[in-house]
């Protein structure tokens, strides 16, 4: 245990997952991040929290967590049924366009996440370095160019907006990762064990990589 009087606080990593939605009884994103709660990774303490699959409320809950923990790194994780690999999301767009209702019954169509906000934000995670690390260990991974237009993209956009505009969060890096179904939910799938192993490595790589290995990454404006 750290002595609160003498120890400098351990920097934190905030990891979020979602509750089940769309008729599923579980959400692999929550199972995977929960398994990493309180773990130490690369000198950082992981705090895992669940967000509701609800437009608006999820963003509010995330903003509260950011204020409470002032993490060095944030990775929001969500389920993307139908994908076969851990998807490192590149870009969040200012669009809500739901194909199904969220867990509160809302189904926004062609509306903005934040009216008047920028069209999009890029992740500030070193996704190419993370991709290389995961693939190097044989964990299926890919860079994804869209997080969709449902609650995950909504949260991703809200996260990047908070990090870009809030004083006190200017040095916090963050982004979004989608994970496949678990074997019991459908195919393609990955096991919880592989998801946990992959996320752990993704976090360690992000913490160890201050700038991405890809030339020009994060420089497009
Ligand atoms: N996946 C959904 C929202 C919650 C989740 O886990 C999405 O991809 O938008």
PDB file of C-alpha atoms in Angstrom, residues 59-178:
ATOM      1  CA  UNK A  59     -20.888  11.070 -21.803  1.00  0.00           C
ATOM      2  CA  UNK A  60     -21.905  12.707 -18.542  1.00  0.00           C
ATOM      3  CA  UNK A  61     -20.717   9.689 -16.540  1.00  0.00           C
ATOM      4  CA  UNK A  62     -17.394   9.691 -18.394  1.00  0.00           C
ATOM      5  CA  UNK A  63     -16.855  13.423 -17.804  1.00  0.00           C
ATOM      6  CA  UNK A  64     -17.433  12.832 -14.088  1.00  0.00           C
ATOM      7  CA  UNK A  65     -14.894   9.989 -14.038  1.00  0.00           C
ATOM      8  CA  UNK A  66     -12.324  12.184 -15.817  1.00  0.00           C
ATOM      9  CA  UNK A  67     -12.748  14.932 -13.234  1.00  0.00           C
ATOM     10  CA  UNK A  68     -12.551  12.466 -10.335  1.00  0.00           C
ATOM     11  CA  UNK A  69      -9.480  10.515 -11.479  1.00  0.00           C
ATOM     12  CA  UNK A  70      -7.513  12.927 -13.707  1.00  0.00           C
ATOM     13  CA  UNK A  71      -6.004   9.920 -15.474  1.00  0.00           C
ATOM     14  CA  UNK A  72      -2.810   9.979 -17.524  1.00  0.00           C
ATOM     15  CA  UNK A  73      -4.434   7.662 -20.058  1.00  0.00           C
ATOM     16  CA  UNK A  74      -8.044   6.795 -20.898  1.00  0.00           C
ATOM     17  CA  UNK A  75      -9.237   3.906 -23.003  1.00  0.00           C
ATOM     18  CA  UNK A  76     -12.964   3.483 -23.518  1.00  0.00           C
ATOM     19  CA  UNK A  77     -13.887  -0.004 -24.681  1.00  0.00           C
ATOM     20  CA  UNK A  78     -17.050  -1.218 -26.390  1.00  0.00           C
ATOM     21  CA  UNK A  79     -18.457  -4.285 -28.139  1.00  0.00           C
ATOM     22  CA  UNK A  80     -18.507  -4.416 -31.934  1.00  0.00           C
ATOM     23  CA  UNK A  81     -20.349  -7.617 -32.885  1.00  0.00           C
ATOM     24  CA  UNK A  82     -19.212  -8.916 -36.263  1.00  0.00           C
ATOM     25  CA  UNK A  83     -15.620  -7.726 -35.980  1.00  0.00           C
ATOM     26  CA  UNK A  84     -12.939 -10.390 -35.687  1.00  0.00           C
ATOM     27  CA  UNK A  85     -10.139  -8.414 -34.028  1.00  0.00           C
ATOM     28  CA  UNK A  86      -9.437  -5.855 -31.339  1.00  0.00           C
ATOM     29  CA  UNK A  87     -10.153  -2.607 -33.216  1.00  0.00           C
ATOM     30  CA  UNK A  88      -8.032   0.417 -32.427  1.00  0.00           C
ATOM     31  CA  UNK A  89     -10.252   3.326 -33.421  1.00  0.00           C
ATOM     32  CA  UNK A  90      -8.635   6.222 -35.271  1.00  0.00           C
ATOM     33  CA  UNK A  91     -11.414   8.820 -35.435  1.00  0.00           C
ATOM     34  CA  UNK A  92     -14.525  10.000 -33.581  1.00  0.00           C
ATOM     35  CA  UNK A  93     -17.136  11.909 -35.594  1.00  0.00           C
ATOM     36  CA  UNK A  94     -19.704  14.465 -34.487  1.00  0.00           C
ATOM     37  CA  UNK A  95     -22.672  12.307 -35.479  1.00  0.00           C
ATOM     38  CA  UNK A  96     -25.289  10.311 -33.599  1.00  0.00           C
ATOM     39  CA  UNK A  97     -27.219   8.028 -35.947  1.00  0.00           C
ATOM     40  CA  UNK A  98     -28.645   5.006 -34.162  1.00  0.00           C
ATOM     41  CA  UNK A  99     -29.839   1.873 -35.953  1.00  0.00           C
ATOM     42  CA  UNK A 100     -31.375   0.569 -32.699  1.00  0.00           C
ATOM     43  CA  UNK A 101     -32.624   2.204 -29.518  1.00  0.00           C
ATOM     44  CA  UNK A 102     -30.185   2.732 -26.650  1.00  0.00           C
ATOM     45  CA  UNK A 103     -30.864   1.304 -23.178  1.00  0.00           C
ATOM     46  CA  UNK A 104     -33.100   4.273 -22.354  1.00  0.00           C
ATOM     47  CA  UNK A 105     -35.155   3.890 -25.532  1.00  0.00           C
ATOM     48  CA  UNK A 106     -33.606   6.838 -27.391  1.00  0.00           C
ATOM     49  CA  UNK A 107     -32.722   6.537 -31.073  1.00  0.00           C
ATOM     50  CA  UNK A 108     -31.227   9.780 -32.386  1.00  0.00           C
ATOM     51  CA  UNK A 109     -30.931  10.010 -36.168  1.00  0.00           C
ATOM     52  CA  UNK A 110     -28.592  12.389 -37.999  1.00  0.00           C
ATOM     53  CA  UNK A 111     -27.958  14.610 -34.986  1.00  0.00           C
ATOM     54  CA  UNK A 112     -24.706  16.047 -33.623  1.00  0.00           C
ATOM     55  CA  UNK A 113     -22.974  14.670 -30.542  1.00  0.00           C
ATOM     56  CA  UNK A 114     -22.139  18.276 -29.674  1.00  0.00           C
ATOM     57  CA  UNK A 115     -23.855  20.933 -31.791  1.00  0.00           C
ATOM     58  CA  UNK A 116     -21.186  23.354 -33.035  1.00  0.00           C
ATOM     59  CA  UNK A 117     -18.331  21.014 -32.109  1.00  0.00           C
ATOM     60  CA  UNK A 118     -15.569  20.054 -34.535  1.00  0.00           C
ATOM     61  CA  UNK A 119     -16.540  17.571 -37.251  1.00  0.00           C
ATOM     62  CA  UNK A 120     -14.179  14.956 -35.818  1.00  0.00           C
ATOM     63  CA  UNK A 121     -11.368  14.218 -33.398  1.00  0.00           C
ATOM     64  CA  UNK A 122      -8.417  11.892 -33.864  1.00  0.00           C
ATOM     65  CA  UNK A 123      -7.414   9.484 -31.133  1.00  0.00           C
ATOM     66  CA  UNK A 124      -4.351  10.526 -29.164  1.00  0.00           C
ATOM     67  CA  UNK A 125      -3.398   6.890 -28.550  1.00  0.00           C
ATOM     68  CA  UNK A 126      -0.356   5.546 -30.432  1.00  0.00           C
ATOM     69  CA  UNK A 127      -2.508   3.120 -32.399  1.00  0.00           C
ATOM     70  CA  UNK A 128       0.187   1.952 -34.815  1.00  0.00           C
ATOM     71  CA  UNK A 129       2.553   1.074 -31.969  1.00  0.00           C
ATOM     72  CA  UNK A 130      -0.324  -0.700 -30.203  1.00  0.00           C
ATOM     73  CA  UNK A 131      -1.204  -2.576 -33.390  1.00  0.00           C
ATOM     74  CA  UNK A 132       2.366  -3.755 -33.825  1.00  0.00           C
ATOM     75  CA  UNK A 133       2.600  -4.880 -30.184  1.00  0.00           C
ATOM     76  CA  UNK A 134      -0.657  -6.862 -30.334  1.00  0.00           C
ATOM     77  CA  UNK A 135       0.063  -8.509 -33.655  1.00  0.00           C
ATOM     78  CA  UNK A 136       3.580  -9.298 -32.443  1.00  0.00           C
ATOM     79  CA  UNK A 137       2.042 -11.408 -29.676  1.00  0.00           C
ATOM     80  CA  UNK A 138      -0.395 -13.095 -32.030  1.00  0.00           C
ATOM     81  CA  UNK A 139      -3.440 -11.216 -30.740  1.00  0.00           C
ATOM     82  CA  UNK A 140      -5.849 -10.341 -33.596  1.00  0.00           C
ATOM     83  CA  UNK A 141      -5.828  -6.531 -33.951  1.00  0.00           C
ATOM     84  CA  UNK A 142      -6.594  -3.884 -36.556  1.00  0.00           C
ATOM     85  CA  UNK A 143      -6.813  -0.141 -36.949  1.00  0.00           C
ATOM     86  CA  UNK A 144     -10.424   0.870 -37.542  1.00  0.00           C
ATOM     87  CA  UNK A 145     -11.439   4.026 -39.404  1.00  0.00           C
ATOM     88  CA  UNK A 146     -14.907   4.236 -37.858  1.00  0.00           C
ATOM     89  CA  UNK A 147     -16.349   3.601 -34.428  1.00  0.00           C
ATOM     90  CA  UNK A 148     -19.837   3.711 -35.976  1.00  0.00           C
ATOM     91  CA  UNK A 149     -22.504   6.257 -35.066  1.00  0.00           C
ATOM     92  CA  UNK A 150     -24.040   4.635 -31.968  1.00  0.00           C
ATOM     93  CA  UNK A 151     -23.165   5.152 -28.281  1.00  0.00           C
ATOM     94  CA  UNK A 152     -19.502   4.102 -28.668  1.00  0.00           C
ATOM     95  CA  UNK A 153     -18.676   6.834 -31.173  1.00  0.00           C
ATOM     96  CA  UNK A 154     -20.728   9.232 -29.026  1.00  0.00           C
ATOM     97  CA  UNK A 155     -18.565   8.436 -25.979  1.00  0.00           C
ATOM     98  CA  UNK A 156     -15.342   8.496 -28.026  1.00  0.00           C
ATOM     99  CA  UNK A 157     -16.217  11.959 -29.379  1.00  0.00           C
ATOM    100  CA  UNK A 158     -17.178  13.169 -25.898  1.00  0.00           C
ATOM    101  CA  UNK A 159     -13.906  11.834 -24.495  1.00  0.00           C
ATOM    102  CA  UNK A 160     -11.750  13.541 -27.103  1.00  0.00           C
ATOM    103  CA  UNK A 161     -13.703  16.787 -26.687  1.00  0.00           C
ATOM    104  CA  UNK A 162     -13.139  16.734 -22.919  1.00  0.00           C
ATOM    105  CA  UNK A 163      -9.422  16.042 -23.361  1.00  0.00           C
ATOM    106  CA  UNK A 164      -9.104  18.811 -25.950  1.00  0.00           C
ATOM    107  CA  UNK A 165     -10.969  21.477 -24.021  1.00  0.00           C
ATOM    108  CA  UNK A 166     -10.749  20.849 -20.250  1.00  0.00           C
ATOM    109  CA  UNK A 167      -8.018  22.474 -18.254  1.00  0.00           C
ATOM    110  CA  UNK A 168      -6.342  19.821 -16.179  1.00  0.00           C
ATOM    111  CA  UNK A 169      -6.808  17.177 -18.871  1.00  0.00           C
ATOM    112  CA  UNK A 170      -4.529  18.676 -21.499  1.00  0.00           C
ATOM    113  CA  UNK A 171      -1.828  16.066 -20.930  1.00  0.00           C
ATOM    114  CA  UNK A 172      -4.226  13.118 -20.748  1.00  0.00           C
ATOM    115  CA  UNK A 173      -4.125  10.863 -23.792  1.00  0.00           C
ATOM    116  CA  UNK A 174      -7.091   8.784 -24.798  1.00  0.00           C
ATOM    117  CA  UNK A 175      -9.048   6.886 -27.365  1.00  0.00           C
ATOM    118  CA  UNK A 176     -11.428   4.047 -28.069  1.00  0.00           C
ATOM    119  CA  UNK A 177     -11.072   0.313 -28.616  1.00  0.00           C
ATOM    120  CA  UNK A 178     -13.797  -2.010 -29.926  1.00  0.00           C
TER     121      UNK A 178
END
